[in-house]
CSV table of C-alpha atoms in Angstrom, one decimal:
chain,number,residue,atom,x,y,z
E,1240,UNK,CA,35.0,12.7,-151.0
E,1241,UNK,CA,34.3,13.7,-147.3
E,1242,UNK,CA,36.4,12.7,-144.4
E,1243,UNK,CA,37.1,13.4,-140.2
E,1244,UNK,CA,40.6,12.9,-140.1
E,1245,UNK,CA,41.3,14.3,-136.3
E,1246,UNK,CA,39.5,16.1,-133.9
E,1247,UNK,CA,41.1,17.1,-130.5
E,1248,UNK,CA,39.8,20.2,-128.2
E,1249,UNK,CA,40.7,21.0,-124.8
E,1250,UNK,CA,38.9,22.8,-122.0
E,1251,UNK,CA,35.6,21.7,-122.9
E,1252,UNK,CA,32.4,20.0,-120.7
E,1253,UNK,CA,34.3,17.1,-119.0
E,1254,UNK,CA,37.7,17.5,-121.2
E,1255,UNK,CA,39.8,19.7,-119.1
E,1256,UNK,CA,43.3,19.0,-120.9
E,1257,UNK,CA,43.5,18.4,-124.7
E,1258,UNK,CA,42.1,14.9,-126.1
E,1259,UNK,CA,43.1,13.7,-129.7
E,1260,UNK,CA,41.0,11.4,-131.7
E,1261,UNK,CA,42.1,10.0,-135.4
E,1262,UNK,CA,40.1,8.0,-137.9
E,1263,UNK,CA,43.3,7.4,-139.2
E,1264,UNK,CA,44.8,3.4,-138.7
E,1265,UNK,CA,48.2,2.1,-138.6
E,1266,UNK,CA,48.0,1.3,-142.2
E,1267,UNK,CA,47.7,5.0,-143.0
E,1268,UNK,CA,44.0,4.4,-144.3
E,1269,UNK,CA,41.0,6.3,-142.5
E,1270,UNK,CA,38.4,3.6,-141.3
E,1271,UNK,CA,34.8,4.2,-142.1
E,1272,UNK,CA,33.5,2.8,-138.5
E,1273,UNK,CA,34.9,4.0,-135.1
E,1274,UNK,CA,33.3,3.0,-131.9
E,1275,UNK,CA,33.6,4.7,-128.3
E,1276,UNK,CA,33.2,2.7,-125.1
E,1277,UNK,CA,33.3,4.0,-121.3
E,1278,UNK,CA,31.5,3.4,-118.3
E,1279,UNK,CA,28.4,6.0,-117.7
E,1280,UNK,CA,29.6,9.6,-116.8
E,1281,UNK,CA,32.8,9.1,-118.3
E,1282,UNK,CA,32.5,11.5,-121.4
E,1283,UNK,CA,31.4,9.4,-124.3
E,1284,UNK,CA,28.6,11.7,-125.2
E,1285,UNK,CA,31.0,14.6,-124.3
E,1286,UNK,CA,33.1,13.5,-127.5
E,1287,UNK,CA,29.6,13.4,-129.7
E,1288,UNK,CA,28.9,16.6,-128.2
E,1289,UNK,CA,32.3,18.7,-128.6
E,1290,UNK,CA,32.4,18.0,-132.4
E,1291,UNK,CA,28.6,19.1,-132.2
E,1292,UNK,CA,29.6,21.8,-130.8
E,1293,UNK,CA,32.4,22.8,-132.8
E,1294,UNK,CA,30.1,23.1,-136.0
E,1295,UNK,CA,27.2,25.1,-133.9
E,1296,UNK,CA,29.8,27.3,-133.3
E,1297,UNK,CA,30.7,27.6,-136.6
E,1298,UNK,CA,27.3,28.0,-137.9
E,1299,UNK,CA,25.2,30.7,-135.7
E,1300,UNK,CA,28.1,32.8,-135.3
E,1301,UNK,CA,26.9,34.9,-138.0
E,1302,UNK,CA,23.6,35.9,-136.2
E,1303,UNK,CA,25.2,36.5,-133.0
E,1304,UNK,CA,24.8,40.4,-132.0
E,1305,UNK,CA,27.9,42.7,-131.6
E,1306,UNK,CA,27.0,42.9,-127.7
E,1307,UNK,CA,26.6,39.0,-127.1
E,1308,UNK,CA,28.7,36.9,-125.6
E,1309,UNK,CA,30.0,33.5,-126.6
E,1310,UNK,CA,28.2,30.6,-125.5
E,1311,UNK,CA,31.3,27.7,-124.4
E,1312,UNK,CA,31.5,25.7,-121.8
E,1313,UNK,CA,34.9,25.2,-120.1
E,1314,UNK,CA,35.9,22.7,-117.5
E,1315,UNK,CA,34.4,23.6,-114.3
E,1316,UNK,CA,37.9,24.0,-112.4
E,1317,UNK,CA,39.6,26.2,-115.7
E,1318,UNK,CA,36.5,28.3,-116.5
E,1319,UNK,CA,39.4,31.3,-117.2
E,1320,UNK,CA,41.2,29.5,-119.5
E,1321,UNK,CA,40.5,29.4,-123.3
E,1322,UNK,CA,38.6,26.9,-125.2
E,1323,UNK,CA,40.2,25.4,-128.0
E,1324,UNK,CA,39.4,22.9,-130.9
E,1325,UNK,CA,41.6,21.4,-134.0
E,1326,UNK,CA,40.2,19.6,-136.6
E,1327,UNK,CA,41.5,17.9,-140.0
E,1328,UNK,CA,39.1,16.8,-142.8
E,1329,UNK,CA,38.4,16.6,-146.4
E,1330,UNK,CA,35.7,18.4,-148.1
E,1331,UNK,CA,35.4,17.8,-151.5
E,1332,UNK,CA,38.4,15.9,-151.8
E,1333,UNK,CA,40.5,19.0,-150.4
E,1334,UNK,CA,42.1,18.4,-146.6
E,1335,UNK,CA,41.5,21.4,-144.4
E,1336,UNK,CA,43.1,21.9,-141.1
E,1337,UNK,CA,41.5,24.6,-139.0
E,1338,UNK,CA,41.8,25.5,-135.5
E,1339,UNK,CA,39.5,28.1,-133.1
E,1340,UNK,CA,41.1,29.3,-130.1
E,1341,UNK,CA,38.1,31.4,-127.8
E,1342,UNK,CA,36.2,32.2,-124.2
E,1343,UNK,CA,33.0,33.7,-123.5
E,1344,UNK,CA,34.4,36.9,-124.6
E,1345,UNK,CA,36.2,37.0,-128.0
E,1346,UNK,CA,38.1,34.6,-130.3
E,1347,UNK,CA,41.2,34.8,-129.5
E,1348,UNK,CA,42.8,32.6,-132.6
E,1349,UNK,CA,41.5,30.9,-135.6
E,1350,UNK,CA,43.6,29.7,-138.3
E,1351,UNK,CA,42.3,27.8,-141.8
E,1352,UNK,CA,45.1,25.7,-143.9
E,1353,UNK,CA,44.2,23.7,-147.0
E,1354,UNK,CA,46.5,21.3,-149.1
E,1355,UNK,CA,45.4,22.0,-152.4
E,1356,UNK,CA,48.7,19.9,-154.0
E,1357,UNK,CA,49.7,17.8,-151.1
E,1358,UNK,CA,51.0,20.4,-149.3
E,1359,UNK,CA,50.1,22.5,-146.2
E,1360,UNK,CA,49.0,26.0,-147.5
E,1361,UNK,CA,47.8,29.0,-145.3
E,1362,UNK,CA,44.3,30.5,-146.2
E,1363,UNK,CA,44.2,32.8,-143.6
E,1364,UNK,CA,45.2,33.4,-139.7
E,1365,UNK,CA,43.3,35.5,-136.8
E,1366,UNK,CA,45.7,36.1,-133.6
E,1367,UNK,CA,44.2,38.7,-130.7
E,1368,UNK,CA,46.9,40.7,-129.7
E,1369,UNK,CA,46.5,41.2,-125.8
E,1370,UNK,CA,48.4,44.6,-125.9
E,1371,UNK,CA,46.8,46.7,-129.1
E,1372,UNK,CA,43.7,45.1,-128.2
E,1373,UNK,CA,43.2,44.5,-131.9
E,1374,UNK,CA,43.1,41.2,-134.6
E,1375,UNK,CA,46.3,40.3,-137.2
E,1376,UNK,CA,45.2,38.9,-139.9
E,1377,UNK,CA,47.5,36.8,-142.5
E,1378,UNK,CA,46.9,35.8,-145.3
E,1379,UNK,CA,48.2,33.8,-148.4
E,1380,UNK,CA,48.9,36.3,-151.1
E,1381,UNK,CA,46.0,34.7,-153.6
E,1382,UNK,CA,43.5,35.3,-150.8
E,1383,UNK,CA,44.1,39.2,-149.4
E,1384,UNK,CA,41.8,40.8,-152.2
E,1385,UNK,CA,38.8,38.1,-151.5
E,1386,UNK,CA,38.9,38.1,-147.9
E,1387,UNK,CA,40.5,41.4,-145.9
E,1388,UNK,CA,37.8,43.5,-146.5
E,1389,UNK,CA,36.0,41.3,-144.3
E,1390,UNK,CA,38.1,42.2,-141.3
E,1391,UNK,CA,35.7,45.3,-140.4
E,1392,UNK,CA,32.5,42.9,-140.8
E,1393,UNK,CA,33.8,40.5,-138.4
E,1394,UNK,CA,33.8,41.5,-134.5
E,1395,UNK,CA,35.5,39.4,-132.0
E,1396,UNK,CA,32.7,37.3,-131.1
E,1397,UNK,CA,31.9,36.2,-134.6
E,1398,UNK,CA,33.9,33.4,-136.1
E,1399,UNK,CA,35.9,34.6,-139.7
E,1400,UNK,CA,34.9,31.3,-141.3
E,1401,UNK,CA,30.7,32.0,-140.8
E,1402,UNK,CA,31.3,35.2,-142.0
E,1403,UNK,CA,33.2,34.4,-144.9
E,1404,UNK,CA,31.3,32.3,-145.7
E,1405,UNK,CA,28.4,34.2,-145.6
E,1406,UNK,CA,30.0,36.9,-147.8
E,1407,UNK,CA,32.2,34.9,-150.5
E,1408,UNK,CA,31.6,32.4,-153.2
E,1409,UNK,CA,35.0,31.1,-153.0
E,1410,UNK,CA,35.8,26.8,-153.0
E,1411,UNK,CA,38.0,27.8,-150.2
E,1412,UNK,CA,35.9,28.8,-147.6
E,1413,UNK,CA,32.9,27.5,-149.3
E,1414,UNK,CA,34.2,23.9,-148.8
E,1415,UNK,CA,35.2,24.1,-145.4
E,1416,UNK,CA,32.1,25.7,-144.7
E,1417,UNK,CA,29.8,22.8,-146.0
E,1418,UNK,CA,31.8,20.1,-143.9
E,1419,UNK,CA,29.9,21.5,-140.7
E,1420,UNK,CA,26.9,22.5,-142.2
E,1421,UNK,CA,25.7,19.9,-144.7
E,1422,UNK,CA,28.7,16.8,-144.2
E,1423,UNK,CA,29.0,16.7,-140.4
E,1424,UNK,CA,25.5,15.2,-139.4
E,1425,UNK,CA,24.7,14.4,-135.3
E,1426,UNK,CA,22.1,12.3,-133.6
E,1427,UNK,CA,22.7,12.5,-129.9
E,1428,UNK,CA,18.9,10.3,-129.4
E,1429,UNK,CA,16.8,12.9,-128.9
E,1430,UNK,CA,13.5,12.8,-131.4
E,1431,UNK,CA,14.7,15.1,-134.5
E,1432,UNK,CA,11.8,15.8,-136.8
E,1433,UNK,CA,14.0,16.2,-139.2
E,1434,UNK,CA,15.0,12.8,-139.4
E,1435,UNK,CA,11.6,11.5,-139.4
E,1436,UNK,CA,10.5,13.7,-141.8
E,1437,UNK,CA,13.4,12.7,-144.4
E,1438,UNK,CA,12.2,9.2,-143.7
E,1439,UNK,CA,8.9,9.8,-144.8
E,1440,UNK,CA,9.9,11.7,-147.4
E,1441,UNK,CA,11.4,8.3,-149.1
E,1442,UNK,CA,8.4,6.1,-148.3
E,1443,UNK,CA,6.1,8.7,-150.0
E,1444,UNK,CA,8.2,8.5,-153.4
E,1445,UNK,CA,8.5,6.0,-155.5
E,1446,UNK,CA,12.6,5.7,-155.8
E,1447,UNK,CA,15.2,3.1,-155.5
E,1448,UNK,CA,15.7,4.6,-152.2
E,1449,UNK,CA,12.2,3.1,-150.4
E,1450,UNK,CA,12.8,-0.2,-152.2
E,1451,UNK,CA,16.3,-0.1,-150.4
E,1452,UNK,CA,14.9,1.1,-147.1
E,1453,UNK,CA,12.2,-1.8,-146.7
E,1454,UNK,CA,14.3,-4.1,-148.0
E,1455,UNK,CA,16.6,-3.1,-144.8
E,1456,UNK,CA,13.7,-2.6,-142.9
E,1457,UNK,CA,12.9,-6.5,-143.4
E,1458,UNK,CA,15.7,-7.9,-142.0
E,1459,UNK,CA,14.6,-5.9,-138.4
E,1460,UNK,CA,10.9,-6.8,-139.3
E,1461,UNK,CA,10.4,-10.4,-140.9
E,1462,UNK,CA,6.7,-10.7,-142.3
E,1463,UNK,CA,6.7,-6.6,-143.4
E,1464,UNK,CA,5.1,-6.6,-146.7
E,1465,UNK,CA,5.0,-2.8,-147.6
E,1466,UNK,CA,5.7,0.5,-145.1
E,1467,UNK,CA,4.0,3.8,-146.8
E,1468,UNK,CA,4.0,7.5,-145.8
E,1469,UNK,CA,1.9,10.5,-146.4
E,1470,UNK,CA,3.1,14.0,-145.5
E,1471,UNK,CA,0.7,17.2,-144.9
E,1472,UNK,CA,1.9,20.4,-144.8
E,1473,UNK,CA,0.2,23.5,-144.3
E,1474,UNK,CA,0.5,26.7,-143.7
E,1475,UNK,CA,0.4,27.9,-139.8
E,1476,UNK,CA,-3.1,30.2,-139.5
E,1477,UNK,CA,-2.9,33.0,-137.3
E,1478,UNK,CA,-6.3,32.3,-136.0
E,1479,UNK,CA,-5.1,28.5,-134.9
E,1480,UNK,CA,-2.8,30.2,-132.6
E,1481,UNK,CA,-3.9,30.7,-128.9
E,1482,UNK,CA,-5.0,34.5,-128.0
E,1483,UNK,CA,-3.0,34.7,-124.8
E,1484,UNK,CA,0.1,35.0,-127.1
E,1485,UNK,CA,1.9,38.4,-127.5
E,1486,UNK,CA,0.5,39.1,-131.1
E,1487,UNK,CA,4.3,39.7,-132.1
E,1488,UNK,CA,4.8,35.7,-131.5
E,1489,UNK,CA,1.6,34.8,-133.2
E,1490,UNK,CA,2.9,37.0,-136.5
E,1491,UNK,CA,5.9,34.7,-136.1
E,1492,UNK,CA,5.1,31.6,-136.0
E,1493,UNK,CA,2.3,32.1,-138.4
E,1494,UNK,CA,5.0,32.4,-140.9
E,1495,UNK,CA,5.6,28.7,-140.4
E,1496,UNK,CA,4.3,26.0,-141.4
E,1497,UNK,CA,2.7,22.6,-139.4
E,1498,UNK,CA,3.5,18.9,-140.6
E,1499,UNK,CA,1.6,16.4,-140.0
E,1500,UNK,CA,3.5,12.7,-140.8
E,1501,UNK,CA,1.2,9.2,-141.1
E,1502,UNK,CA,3.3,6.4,-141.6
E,1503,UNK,CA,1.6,2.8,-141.9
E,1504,UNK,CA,3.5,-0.8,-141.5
E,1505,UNK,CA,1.7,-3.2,-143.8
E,1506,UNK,CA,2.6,-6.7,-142.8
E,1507,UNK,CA,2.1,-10.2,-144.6
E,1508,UNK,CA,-0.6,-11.5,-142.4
E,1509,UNK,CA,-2.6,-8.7,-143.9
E,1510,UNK,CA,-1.9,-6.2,-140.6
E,1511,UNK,CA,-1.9,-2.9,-141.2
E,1512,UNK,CA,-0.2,-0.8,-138.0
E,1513,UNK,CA,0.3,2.3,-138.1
E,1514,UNK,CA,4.1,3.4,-136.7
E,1515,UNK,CA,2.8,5.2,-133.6
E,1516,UNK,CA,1.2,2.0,-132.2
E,1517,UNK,CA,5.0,-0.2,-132.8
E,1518,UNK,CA,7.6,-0.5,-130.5
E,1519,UNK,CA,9.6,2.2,-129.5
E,1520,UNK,CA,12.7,0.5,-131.5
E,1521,UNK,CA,10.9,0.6,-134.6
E,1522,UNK,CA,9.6,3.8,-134.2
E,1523,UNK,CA,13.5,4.7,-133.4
E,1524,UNK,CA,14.5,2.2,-136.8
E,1525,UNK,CA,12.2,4.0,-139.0
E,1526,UNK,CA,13.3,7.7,-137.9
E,1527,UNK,CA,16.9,7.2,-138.3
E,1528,UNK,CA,17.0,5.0,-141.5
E,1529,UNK,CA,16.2,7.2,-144.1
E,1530,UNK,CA,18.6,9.9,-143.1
E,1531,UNK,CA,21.2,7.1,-142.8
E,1532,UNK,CA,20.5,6.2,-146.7
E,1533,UNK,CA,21.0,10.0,-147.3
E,1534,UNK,CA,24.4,10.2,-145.5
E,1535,UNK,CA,26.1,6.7,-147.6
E,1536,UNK,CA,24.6,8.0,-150.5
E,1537,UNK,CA,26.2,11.8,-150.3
E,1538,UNK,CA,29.8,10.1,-148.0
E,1539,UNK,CA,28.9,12.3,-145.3
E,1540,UNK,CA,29.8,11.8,-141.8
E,1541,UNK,CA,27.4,10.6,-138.9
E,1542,UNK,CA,27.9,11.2,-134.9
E,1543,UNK,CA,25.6,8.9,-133.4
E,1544,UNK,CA,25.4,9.0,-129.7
E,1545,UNK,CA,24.3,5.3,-127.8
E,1546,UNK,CA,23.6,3.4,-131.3
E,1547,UNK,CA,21.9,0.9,-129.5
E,1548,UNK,CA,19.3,2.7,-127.1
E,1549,UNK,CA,16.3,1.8,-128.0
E,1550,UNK,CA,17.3,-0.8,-130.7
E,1551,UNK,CA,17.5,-4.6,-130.4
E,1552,UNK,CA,21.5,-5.5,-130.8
E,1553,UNK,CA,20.9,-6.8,-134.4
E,1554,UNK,CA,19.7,-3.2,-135.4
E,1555,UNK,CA,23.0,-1.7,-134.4
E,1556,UNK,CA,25.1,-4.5,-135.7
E,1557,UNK,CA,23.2,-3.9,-139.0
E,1558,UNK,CA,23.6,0.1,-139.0
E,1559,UNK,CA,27.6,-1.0,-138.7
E,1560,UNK,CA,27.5,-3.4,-141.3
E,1561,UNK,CA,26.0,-0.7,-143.7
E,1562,UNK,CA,29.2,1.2,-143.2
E,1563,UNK,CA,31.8,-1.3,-143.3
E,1564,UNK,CA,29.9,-3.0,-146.5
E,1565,UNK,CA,31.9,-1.3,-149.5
E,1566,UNK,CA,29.3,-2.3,-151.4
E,1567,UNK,CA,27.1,-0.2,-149.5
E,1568,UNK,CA,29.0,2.4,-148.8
E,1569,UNK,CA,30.4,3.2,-152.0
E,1570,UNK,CA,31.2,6.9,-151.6
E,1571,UNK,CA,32.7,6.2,-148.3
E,1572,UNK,CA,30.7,7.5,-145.7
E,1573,UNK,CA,32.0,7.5,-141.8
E,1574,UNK,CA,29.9,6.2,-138.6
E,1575,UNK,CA,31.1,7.5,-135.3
E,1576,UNK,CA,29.2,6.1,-132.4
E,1577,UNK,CA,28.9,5.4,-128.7
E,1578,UNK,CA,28.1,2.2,-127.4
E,1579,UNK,CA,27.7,-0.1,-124.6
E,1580,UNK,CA,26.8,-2.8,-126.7
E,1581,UNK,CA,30.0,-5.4,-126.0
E,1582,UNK,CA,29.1,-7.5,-128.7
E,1583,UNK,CA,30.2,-5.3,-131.3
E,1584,UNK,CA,33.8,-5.8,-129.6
E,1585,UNK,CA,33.2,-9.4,-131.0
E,1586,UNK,CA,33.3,-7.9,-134.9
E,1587,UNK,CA,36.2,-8.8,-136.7
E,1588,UNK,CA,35.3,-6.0,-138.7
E,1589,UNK,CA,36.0,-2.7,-136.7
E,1590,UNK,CA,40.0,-2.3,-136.2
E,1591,UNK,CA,41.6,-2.0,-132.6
E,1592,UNK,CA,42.5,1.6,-133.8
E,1593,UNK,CA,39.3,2.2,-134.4
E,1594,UNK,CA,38.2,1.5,-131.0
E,1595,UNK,CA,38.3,4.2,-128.3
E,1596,UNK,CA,37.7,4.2,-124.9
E,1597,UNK,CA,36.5,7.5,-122.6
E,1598,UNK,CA,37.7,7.3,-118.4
E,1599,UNK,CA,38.0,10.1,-116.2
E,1600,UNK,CA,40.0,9.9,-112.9
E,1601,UNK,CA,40.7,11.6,-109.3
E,1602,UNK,CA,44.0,11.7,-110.2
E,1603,UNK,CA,43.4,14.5,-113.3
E,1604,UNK,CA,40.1,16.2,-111.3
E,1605,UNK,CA,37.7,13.7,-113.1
E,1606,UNK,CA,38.0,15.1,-116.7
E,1607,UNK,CA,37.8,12.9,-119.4
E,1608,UNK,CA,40.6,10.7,-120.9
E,1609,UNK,CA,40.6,9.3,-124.8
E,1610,UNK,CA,42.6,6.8,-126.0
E,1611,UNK,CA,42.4,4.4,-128.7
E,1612,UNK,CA,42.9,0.0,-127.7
E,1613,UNK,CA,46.2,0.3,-130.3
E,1614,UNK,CA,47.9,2.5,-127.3
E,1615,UNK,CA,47.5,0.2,-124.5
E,1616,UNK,CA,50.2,-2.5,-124.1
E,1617,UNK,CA,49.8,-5.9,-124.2
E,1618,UNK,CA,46.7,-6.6,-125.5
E,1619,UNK,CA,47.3,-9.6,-127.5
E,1620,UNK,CA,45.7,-10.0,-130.9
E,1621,UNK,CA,43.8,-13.4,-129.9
E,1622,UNK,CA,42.5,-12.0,-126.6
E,1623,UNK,CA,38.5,-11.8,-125.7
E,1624,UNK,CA,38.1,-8.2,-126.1
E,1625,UNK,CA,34.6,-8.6,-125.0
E,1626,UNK,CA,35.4,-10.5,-121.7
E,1627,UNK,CA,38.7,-8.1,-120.4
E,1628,UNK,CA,36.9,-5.1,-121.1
E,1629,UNK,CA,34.0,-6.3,-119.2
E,1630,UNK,CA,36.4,-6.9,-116.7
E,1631,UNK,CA,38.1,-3.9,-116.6
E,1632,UNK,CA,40.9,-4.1,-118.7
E,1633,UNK,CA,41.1,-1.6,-120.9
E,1634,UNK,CA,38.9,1.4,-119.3
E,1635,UNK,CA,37.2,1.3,-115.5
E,1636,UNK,CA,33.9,0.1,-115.3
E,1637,UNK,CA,31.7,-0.9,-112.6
E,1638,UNK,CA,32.5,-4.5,-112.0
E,1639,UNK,CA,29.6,-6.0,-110.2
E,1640,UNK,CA,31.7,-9.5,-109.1
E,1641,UNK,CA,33.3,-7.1,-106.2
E,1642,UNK,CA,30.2,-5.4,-105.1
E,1643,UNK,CA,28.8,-6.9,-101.8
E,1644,UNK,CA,25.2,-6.5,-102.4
E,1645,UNK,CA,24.2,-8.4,-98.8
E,1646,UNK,CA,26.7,-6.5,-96.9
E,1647,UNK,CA,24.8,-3.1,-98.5
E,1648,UNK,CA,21.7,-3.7,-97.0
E,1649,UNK,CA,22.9,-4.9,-93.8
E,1650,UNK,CA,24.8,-2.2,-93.4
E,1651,UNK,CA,21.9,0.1,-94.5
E,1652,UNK,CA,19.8,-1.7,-91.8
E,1653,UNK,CA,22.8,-1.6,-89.1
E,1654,UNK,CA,21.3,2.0,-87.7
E,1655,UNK,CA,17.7,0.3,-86.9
């Protein structure tokens, strides 16, 4: 089993002070559906984008150079302080809790925990001492043969985790390890090939899986009879590439490979379409449904960033209901989104602790604010959470009732 517990990180894009958010309910259960509302600009995609973040991090610090620097991105008005990021999950049915404490510079701290029994138990800690100018390691006593002799490998703009991994077999850093680079999965609605191209891959077979995606794929599309995809790949010919490259970039990306994707829509009426002539929502359905399948069938973890651009409202209220379903979602996969789609407010389904709102104010230099519906008082349970927060209730947004569009223009006219 795979879970996000918590996530918090401070000093990042538009956080400037530490945000906490918790899959986590009142009832002590971990819901498989949260949702994140907030006006535009307010940090919504920020959140997506932090956690993204956090596991890029995590993942190309092993190719970084001894003499680069860190890429991060601190709050404009705290660019000299420290970045920092805590997050709890379960890989593999193990909880971790690690935390990764750095500038543009060097880690400064990074700490891995595990409860292997229930308990909290130390794997290993990282602390820059400021005076020696040097790293203290700790580590549980199991651990100091497996992963000390790393300590010289490991310069202080690499992360201990990457390189761990990179070096040992061990469950222990192994499972952490595969939470941000197989689990952890992010769609922030910009065309990923990938995704397409896992798509397709399901329409070419012959599996349970295609029968499952059209049948899905129906409910968006009455009258679709049959959808069907053929994939070409070939290798990349140096002598397809243009001449005014440097021949060093030709060698290299002759080394790759081309795809070429044909998807056709076969309808009832005896219509045959193919996908690049249809809507830009199906186009969108088709791309993001088959690595959707992927992540309930392995309970893996999807950041999806505006679930309904591009989509009619029943398409995002259907990618939900594929989460919540237990039927579905039998190995308990988790759907994190953005939205400004209020009628998912209207679901009895998605918990008020598993609704979060983003607002940033003048009072706290515009950075971004989290916070859960559960933490704001009275908010009665048979209130129109669709209505107040369209009035403002619950986060700011621009309310259009106290906006004098006449007076703008006559105003705008006044210096004529």
């Amino acid at each position: 089993m795979n879970e996000l517990i918590y996530f918090g990180c401070k000093n990042l894009f538009s956080f400037k002070d530490k945000v906490e958010f918790t899959t986590e309910t009142s009832k002590g259960e971990s819901s498989f559906v949260s949702v994140i509302y907030g006006a535009n600009a307010s940090g919504k995609t920020n959140f997506i984008k932090a956690l993204d973040f956090l596991k890029f991090l995590i993942l190309s610090s092993k190719d970084r150079s001894v003499e680069d620097g860190i890429p991060v991105f601190p709050f404009k008005k705290t660019q000299d302080k420290d970045t920092e990021f805590k997050i709890m999950f379960k890989s593999n049915n193990i909880k971790y809790a690690y935390y990764l404490k750095l500038n543009k510079e060097r880690v400064n701290e990074e700490n891995l925990y595990h409860y292997p029994s229930g308990k909290i138990s130390k794997i290993y800690t990282r602390l820059y001492n400021l005076e020696s100018k040097s790293y203290e390691f700790e580590y549980a006593r199991s651990y100091i043969k497996e992963l000390k002799n790393l300590e010289t490998v490991c310069p202080s703009n690499k992360i201990f985790l990457s390189v761990a991994a990179l070096w040992k077999e061990m469950d222990e850093i192994r499972n952490p390890f595969r939470f941000f680079s197989e689990v952890l999965q992010t769609n922030i609605g910009i065309g990923d090939v990938r995704w397409i191209e896992r798509s397709a891959e399901i329409l070419e077979s012959n599996s349970k899986e295609k029968e499952r995606f059209i049948k899905l794929l129906k409910v968006i599309l009455p009258g679709l009879k049959a959808i069907n995809s053929e994939i070409e790949r070939k290798k990349i010919s140096i002598d397809e590439l243009s001449s005014d490259l440097p021949m060093e970039l030709r060698i290299l990306m002759s080394q790759g490979e081309s795809t070429n994707i044909d998807i056709k829509l076969e309808y009832e009426n005896g219509i045959i379409v193919d996908l690049s002539e249809e809507s830009k929502g199906i186009k969108r359905t088709v791309e993001i449904l088959g690595p959707i399948l992927d992540i309930l069938k392995n309970g893996s973890i999807l950041l999806f960033d505006e679930l309904e651009s591009s989509f009619h409202p029943i398409v995002a209220e259907n990618i939900v209901k594929l989460f919540l379903d237990k039927k579905q979602n039998l190995n308990k996969a988790q759907l994190i989104f953005t939205t400004h789609d209020v009628n998912l407010l209207d679901s009895k389904s998605i918990g008020r602790d598993s609704i979060w709102f983003t607002e940033r104010d003048a009072k706290n230099d515009f950075s971004t604010e989290l916070y859960p519906l559960s933490s704001i008082e009275d908010v009665k349970s048979s209130e129109n959470l669709r209505k107040n927060y369209l009035k403002g209730k619950y986060s700011w947004i621009p309310v259009m009732d106290n906006f004098n569009i006449e007076k703008l223009f006559q105003d705008s006219g006044s210096d004529e």
